[in-house]
Tab-separated table of C-alpha atoms in Angstrom:
chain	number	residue	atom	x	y	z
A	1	UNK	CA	-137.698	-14.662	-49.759
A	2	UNK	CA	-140.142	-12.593	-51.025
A	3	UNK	CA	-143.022	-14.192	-49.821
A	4	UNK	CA	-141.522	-14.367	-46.141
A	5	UNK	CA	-140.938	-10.779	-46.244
A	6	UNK	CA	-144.575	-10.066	-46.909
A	7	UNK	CA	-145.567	-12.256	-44.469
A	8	UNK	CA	-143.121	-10.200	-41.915
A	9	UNK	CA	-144.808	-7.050	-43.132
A	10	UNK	CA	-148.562	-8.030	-42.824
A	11	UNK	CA	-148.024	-9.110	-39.089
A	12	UNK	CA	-146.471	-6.094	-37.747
A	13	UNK	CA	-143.215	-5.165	-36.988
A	14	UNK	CA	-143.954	-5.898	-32.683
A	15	UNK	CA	-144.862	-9.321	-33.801
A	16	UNK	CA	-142.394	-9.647	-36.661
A	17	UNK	CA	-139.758	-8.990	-33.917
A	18	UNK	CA	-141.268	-11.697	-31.267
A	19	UNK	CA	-141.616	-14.167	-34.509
A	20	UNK	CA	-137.955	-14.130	-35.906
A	21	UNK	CA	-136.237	-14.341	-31.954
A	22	UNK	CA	-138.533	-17.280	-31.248
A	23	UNK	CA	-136.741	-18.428	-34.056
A	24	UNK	CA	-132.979	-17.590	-32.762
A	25	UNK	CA	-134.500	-19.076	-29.099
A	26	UNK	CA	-135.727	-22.169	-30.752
A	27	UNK	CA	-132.536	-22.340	-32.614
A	28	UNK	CA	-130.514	-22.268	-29.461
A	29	UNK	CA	-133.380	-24.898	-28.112
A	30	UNK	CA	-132.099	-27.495	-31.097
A	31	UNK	CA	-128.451	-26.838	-30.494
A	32	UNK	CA	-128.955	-27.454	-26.457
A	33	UNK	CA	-131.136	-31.174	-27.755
A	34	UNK	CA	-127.295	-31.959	-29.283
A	35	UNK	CA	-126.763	-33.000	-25.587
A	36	UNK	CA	-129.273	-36.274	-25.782
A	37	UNK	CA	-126.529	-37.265	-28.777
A	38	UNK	CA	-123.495	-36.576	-27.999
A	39	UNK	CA	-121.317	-37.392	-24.426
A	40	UNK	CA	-118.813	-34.949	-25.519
A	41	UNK	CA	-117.291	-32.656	-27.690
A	42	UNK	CA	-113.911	-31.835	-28.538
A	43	UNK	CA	-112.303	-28.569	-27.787
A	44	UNK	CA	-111.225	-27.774	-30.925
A	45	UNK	CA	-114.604	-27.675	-32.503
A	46	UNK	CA	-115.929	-26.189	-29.506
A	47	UNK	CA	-113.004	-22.661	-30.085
A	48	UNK	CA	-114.600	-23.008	-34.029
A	49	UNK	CA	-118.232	-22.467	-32.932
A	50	UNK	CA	-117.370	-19.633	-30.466
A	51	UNK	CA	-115.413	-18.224	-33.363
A	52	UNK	CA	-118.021	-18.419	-35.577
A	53	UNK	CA	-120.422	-16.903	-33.257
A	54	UNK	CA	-118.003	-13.673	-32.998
A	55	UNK	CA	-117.912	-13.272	-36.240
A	56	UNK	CA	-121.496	-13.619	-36.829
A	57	UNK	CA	-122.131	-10.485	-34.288
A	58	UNK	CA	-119.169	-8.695	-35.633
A	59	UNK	CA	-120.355	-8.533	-39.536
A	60	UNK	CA	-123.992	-8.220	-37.847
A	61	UNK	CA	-122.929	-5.321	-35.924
A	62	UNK	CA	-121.759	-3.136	-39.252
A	63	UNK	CA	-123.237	-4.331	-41.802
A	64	UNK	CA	-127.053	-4.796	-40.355
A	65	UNK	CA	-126.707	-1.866	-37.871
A	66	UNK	CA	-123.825	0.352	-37.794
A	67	UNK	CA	-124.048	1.109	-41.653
A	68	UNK	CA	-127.680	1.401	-41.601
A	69	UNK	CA	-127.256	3.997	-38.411
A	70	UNK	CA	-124.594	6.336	-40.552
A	71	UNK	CA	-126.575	6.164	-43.401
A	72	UNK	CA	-129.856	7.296	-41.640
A	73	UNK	CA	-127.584	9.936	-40.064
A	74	UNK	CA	-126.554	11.795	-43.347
A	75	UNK	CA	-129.983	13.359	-43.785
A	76	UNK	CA	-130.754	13.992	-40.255
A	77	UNK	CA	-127.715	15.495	-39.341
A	78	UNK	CA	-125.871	16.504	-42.443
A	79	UNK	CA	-123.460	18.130	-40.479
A	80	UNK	CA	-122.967	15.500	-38.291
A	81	UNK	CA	-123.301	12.528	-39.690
A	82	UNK	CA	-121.414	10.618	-37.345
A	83	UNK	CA	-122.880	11.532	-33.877
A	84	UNK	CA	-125.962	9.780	-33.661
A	85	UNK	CA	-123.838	6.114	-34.127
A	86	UNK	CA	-121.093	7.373	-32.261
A	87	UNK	CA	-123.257	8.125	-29.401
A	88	UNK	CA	-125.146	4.934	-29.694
A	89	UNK	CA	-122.488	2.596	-30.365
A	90	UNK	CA	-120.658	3.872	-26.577
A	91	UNK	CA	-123.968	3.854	-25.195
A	92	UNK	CA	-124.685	0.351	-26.569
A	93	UNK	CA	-121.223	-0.528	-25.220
A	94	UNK	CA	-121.695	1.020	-21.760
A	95	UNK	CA	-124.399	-0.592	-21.177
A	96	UNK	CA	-123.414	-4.180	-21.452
A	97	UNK	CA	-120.275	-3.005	-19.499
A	98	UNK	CA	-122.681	-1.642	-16.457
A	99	UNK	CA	-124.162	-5.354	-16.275
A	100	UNK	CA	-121.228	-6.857	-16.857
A	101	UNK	CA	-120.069	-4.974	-13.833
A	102	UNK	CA	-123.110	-5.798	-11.676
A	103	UNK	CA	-124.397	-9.347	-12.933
A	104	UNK	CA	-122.844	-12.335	-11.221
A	105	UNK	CA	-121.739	-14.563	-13.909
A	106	UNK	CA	-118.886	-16.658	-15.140
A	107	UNK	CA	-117.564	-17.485	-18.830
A	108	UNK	CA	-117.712	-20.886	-20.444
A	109	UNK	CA	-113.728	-22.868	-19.921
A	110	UNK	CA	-113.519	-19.625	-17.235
A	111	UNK	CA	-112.371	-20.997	-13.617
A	112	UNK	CA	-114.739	-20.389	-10.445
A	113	UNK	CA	-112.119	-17.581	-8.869
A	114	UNK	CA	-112.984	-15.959	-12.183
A	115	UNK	CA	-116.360	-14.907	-11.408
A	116	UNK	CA	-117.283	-11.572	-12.494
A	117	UNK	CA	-119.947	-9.224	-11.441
A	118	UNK	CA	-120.570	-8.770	-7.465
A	119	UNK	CA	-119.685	-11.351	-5.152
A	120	UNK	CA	-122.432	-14.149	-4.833
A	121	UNK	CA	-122.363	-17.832	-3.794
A	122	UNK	CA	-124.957	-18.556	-6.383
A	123	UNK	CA	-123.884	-22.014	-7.920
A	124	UNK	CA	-121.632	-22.521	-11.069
A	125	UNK	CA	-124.011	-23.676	-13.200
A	126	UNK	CA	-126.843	-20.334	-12.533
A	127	UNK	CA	-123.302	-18.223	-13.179
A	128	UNK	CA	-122.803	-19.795	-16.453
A	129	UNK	CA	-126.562	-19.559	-17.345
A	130	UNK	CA	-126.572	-16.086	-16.224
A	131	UNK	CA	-123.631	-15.194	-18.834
A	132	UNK	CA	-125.062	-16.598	-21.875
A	133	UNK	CA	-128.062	-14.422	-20.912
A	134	UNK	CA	-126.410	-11.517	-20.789
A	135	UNK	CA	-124.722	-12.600	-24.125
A	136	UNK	CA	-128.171	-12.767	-25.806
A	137	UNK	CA	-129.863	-9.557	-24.902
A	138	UNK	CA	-127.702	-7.463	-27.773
A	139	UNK	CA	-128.831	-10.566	-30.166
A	140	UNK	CA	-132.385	-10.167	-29.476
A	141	UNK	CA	-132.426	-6.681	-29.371
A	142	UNK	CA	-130.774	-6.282	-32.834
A	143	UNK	CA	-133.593	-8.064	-34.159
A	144	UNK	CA	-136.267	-5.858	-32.688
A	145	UNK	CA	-134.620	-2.798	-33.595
A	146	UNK	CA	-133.929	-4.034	-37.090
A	147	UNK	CA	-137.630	-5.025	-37.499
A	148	UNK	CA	-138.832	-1.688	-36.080
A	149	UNK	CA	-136.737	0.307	-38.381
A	150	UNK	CA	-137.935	-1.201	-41.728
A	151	UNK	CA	-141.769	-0.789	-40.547
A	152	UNK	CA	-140.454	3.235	-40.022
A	153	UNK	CA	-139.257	2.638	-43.978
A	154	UNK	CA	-136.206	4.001	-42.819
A	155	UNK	CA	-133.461	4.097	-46.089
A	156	UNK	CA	-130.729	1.367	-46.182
A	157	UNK	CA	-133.247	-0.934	-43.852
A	158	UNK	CA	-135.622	-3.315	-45.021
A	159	UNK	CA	-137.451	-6.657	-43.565
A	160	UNK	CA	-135.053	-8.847	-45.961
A	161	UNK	CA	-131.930	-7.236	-43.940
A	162	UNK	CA	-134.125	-7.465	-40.482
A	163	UNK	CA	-135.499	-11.247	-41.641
A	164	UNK	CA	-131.537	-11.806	-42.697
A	165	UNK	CA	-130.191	-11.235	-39.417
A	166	UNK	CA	-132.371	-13.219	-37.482
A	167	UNK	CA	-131.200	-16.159	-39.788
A	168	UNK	CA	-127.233	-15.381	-39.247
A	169	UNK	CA	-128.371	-14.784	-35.300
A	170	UNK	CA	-130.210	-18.386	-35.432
A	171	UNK	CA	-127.267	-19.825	-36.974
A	172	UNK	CA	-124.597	-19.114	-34.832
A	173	UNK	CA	-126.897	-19.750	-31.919
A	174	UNK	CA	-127.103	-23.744	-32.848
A	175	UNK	CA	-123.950	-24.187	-32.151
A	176	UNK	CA	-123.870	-21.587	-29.250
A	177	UNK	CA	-127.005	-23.847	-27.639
A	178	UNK	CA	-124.800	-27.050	-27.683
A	179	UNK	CA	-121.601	-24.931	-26.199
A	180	UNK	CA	-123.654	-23.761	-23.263
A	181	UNK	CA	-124.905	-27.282	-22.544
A	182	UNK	CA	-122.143	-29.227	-22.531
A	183	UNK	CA	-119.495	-27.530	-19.987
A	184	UNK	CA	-122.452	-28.039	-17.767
A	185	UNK	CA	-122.742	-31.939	-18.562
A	186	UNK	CA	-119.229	-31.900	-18.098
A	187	UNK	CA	-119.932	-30.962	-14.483
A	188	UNK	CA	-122.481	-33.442	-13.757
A	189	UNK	CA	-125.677	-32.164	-14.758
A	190	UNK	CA	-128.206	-34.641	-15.829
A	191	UNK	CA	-128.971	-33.907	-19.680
A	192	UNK	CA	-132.316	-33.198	-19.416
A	193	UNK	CA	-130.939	-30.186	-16.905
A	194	UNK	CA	-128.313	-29.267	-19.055
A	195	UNK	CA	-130.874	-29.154	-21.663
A	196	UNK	CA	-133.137	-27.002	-20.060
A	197	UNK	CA	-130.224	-24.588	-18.875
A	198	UNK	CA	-128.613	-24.401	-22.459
A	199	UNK	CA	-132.049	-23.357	-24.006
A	200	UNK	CA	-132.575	-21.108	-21.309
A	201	UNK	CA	-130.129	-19.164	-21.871
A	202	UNK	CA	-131.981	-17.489	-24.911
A	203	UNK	CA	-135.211	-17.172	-23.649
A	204	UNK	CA	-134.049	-13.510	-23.008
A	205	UNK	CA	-133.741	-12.853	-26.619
A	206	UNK	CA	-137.667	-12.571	-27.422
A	207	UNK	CA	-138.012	-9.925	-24.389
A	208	UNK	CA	-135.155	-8.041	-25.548
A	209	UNK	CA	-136.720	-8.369	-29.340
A	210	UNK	CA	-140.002	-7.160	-28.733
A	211	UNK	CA	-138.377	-4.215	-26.329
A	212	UNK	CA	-136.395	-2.490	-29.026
A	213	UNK	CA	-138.925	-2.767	-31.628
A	214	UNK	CA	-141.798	-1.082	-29.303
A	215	UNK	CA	-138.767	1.402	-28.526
A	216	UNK	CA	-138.287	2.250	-32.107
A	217	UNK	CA	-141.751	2.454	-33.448
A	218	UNK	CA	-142.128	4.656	-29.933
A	219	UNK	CA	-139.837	7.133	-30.366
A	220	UNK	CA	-138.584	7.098	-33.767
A	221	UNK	CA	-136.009	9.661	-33.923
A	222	UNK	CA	-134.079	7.479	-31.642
A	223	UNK	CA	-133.912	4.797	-34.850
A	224	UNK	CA	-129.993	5.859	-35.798
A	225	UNK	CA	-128.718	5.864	-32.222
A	226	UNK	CA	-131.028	2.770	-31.048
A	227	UNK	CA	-128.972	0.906	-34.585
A	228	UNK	CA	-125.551	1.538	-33.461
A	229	UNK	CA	-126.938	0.908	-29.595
A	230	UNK	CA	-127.308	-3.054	-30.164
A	231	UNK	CA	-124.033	-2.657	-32.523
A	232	UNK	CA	-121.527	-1.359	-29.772
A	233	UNK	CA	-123.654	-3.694	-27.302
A	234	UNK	CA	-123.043	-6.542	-29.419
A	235	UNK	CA	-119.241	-5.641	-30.244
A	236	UNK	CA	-118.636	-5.717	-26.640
A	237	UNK	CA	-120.053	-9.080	-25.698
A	238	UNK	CA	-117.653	-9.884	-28.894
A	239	UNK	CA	-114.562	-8.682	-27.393
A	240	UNK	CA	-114.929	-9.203	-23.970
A	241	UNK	CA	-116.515	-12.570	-24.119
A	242	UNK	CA	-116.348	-14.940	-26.672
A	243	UNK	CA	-113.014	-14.041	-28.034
A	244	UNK	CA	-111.214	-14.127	-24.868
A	245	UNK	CA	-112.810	-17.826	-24.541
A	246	UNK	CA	-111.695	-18.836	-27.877
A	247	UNK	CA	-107.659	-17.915	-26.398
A	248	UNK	CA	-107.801	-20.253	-23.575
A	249	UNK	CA	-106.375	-23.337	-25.545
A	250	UNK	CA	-104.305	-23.999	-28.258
A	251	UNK	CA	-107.237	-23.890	-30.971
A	252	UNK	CA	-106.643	-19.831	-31.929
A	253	UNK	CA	-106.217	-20.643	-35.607
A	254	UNK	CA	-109.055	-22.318	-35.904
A	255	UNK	CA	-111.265	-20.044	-33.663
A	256	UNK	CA	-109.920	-17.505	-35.968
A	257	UNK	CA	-110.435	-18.846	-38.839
A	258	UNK	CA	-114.124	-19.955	-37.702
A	259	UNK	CA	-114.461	-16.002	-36.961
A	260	UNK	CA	-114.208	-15.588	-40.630
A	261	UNK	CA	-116.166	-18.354	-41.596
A	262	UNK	CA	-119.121	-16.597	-39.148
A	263	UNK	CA	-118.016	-13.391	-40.416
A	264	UNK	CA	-118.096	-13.821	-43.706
A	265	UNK	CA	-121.319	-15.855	-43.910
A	266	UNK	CA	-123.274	-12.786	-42.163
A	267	UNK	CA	-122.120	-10.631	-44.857
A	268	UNK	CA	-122.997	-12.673	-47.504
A	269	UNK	CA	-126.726	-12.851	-45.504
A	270	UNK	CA	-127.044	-9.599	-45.400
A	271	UNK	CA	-126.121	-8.450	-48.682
A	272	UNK	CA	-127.742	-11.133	-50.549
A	273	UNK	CA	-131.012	-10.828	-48.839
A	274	UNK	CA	-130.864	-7.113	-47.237
């Protein structure tokens, strides 16, 4: 681990970012190529991935960013301590909520009528693409910010924590790759288009990487609220997303209990390596 950190540190913390969400993209990239092997898979392992997932971003959201963002707080503002994450985390949350509001998309096992966003005619298939996307920008950006904070030497982060994430964010996104593509198999895609479309779906999470990094090296006493930022942006996706998804069927034990299992597994990331 050791050695990968240093190599982390020597390259920068811009490239750094752009390294470790190629990494989560290319993840997503193997997890879409499940498609070429499999013709289907079963719902109840499908509920247990998006479980896991959630619980990925849920322990990533507090223990990578949200603890990091209080503890940064208690010297700045002593008096305060809780502002800056308080702040952040709504305006994290907010934010996804805007594009929620204004992005056409539509939910994995969601029906058509269930379209959210404005009113569009744009095909299923873009509207499922479209949110995945929007799933992955509070992934990539976690990274970026993580990254950028641990260049700033700011206490409680460091590039194991920032390197750690990126690993629980590229494992939940294998399975998250393979999730994407197969609904849209299901619906007649060829699988080299469901392929593409599945992998595409993270391509966002480099940009958004390499955005808050430059934003925290930028402007650096932004570092505490830009933590709890991708932390209430990722607990929304969370809640609003992919555990409504996991509710659909009859599978909620086991999408709960694969919550854990994602949940618990991020924790153990982070505080091992962080």
């Amino acid at each position: 681990m050791e050695v990968i950190e240093n190599f982390f540190r020597e390259i920068g913390p811009i490239y750094a970012a752009l390294l470790a969400t190629v990494f989560t993209w290319f993840v997503t990239m193997l997890g879409a190529g499940m498609i070429f092997f499999f013709r289907s898979m079963n719902r109840k392992w499908h509920d247990v991935m998006l479980g896991f997932t959630g619980g990925v971003m849920l322990a990533a959201s507090f223990w990578s960013l949200l603890s990091p963002s209080i503890e940064l707080s208690e010297k700045v503002f002593p008096d305060m301590p809780w502002m800056p994450a308080a702040v952040g985390f709504l305006a994290g949350a907010l934010f996804i909520f805007g594009l929620d509001k204004l992005a056409p998309h539509l939910h994995i096992n969601f029906r058509e009528e269930e379209t959210e966003g404005v009113k569009t005619k744009w095909h299923r298939t873009t509207l499922l693409i479209l949110a995945i996307t929007l799933h992955n920008i509070p992934e990539g950006l976690a990274v970026g910010v993580l990254f950028g904070a641990a260049a700033n030497g700011a206490d409680g982060v460091t590039y194991s924590a920032a390197i750690a994430l990126a690993m629980g964010i590229g494992l939940q996104n294998f399975p998250e790759g393979f999730a994407v593509a197969m609904p849209l198999r299901r619906q007649g895609v060829s699988r080299r288009k469901s392929f593409w479309y599945g992998q595409l779906s993270a391509v966002v999470e480099p940009v958004a990487g390499v955005l808050g990094a430059w934003a925290v090296l930028s402007i650096q006493p932004i570092l505490p609220y830009a933590l709890a930022f991708a932390a209430g942006a990722m607990i929304f996706v969370v809640v609003e997303e992919v555990i409504p998804e996991t509710q659909r069927d009859k599978n909620t034990d086991l999408a709960v209990l694969g919550l854990i299992g994602g949940f618990v597994l991020m924790m153990v990331l982070d505080v091992a390596f962080g």
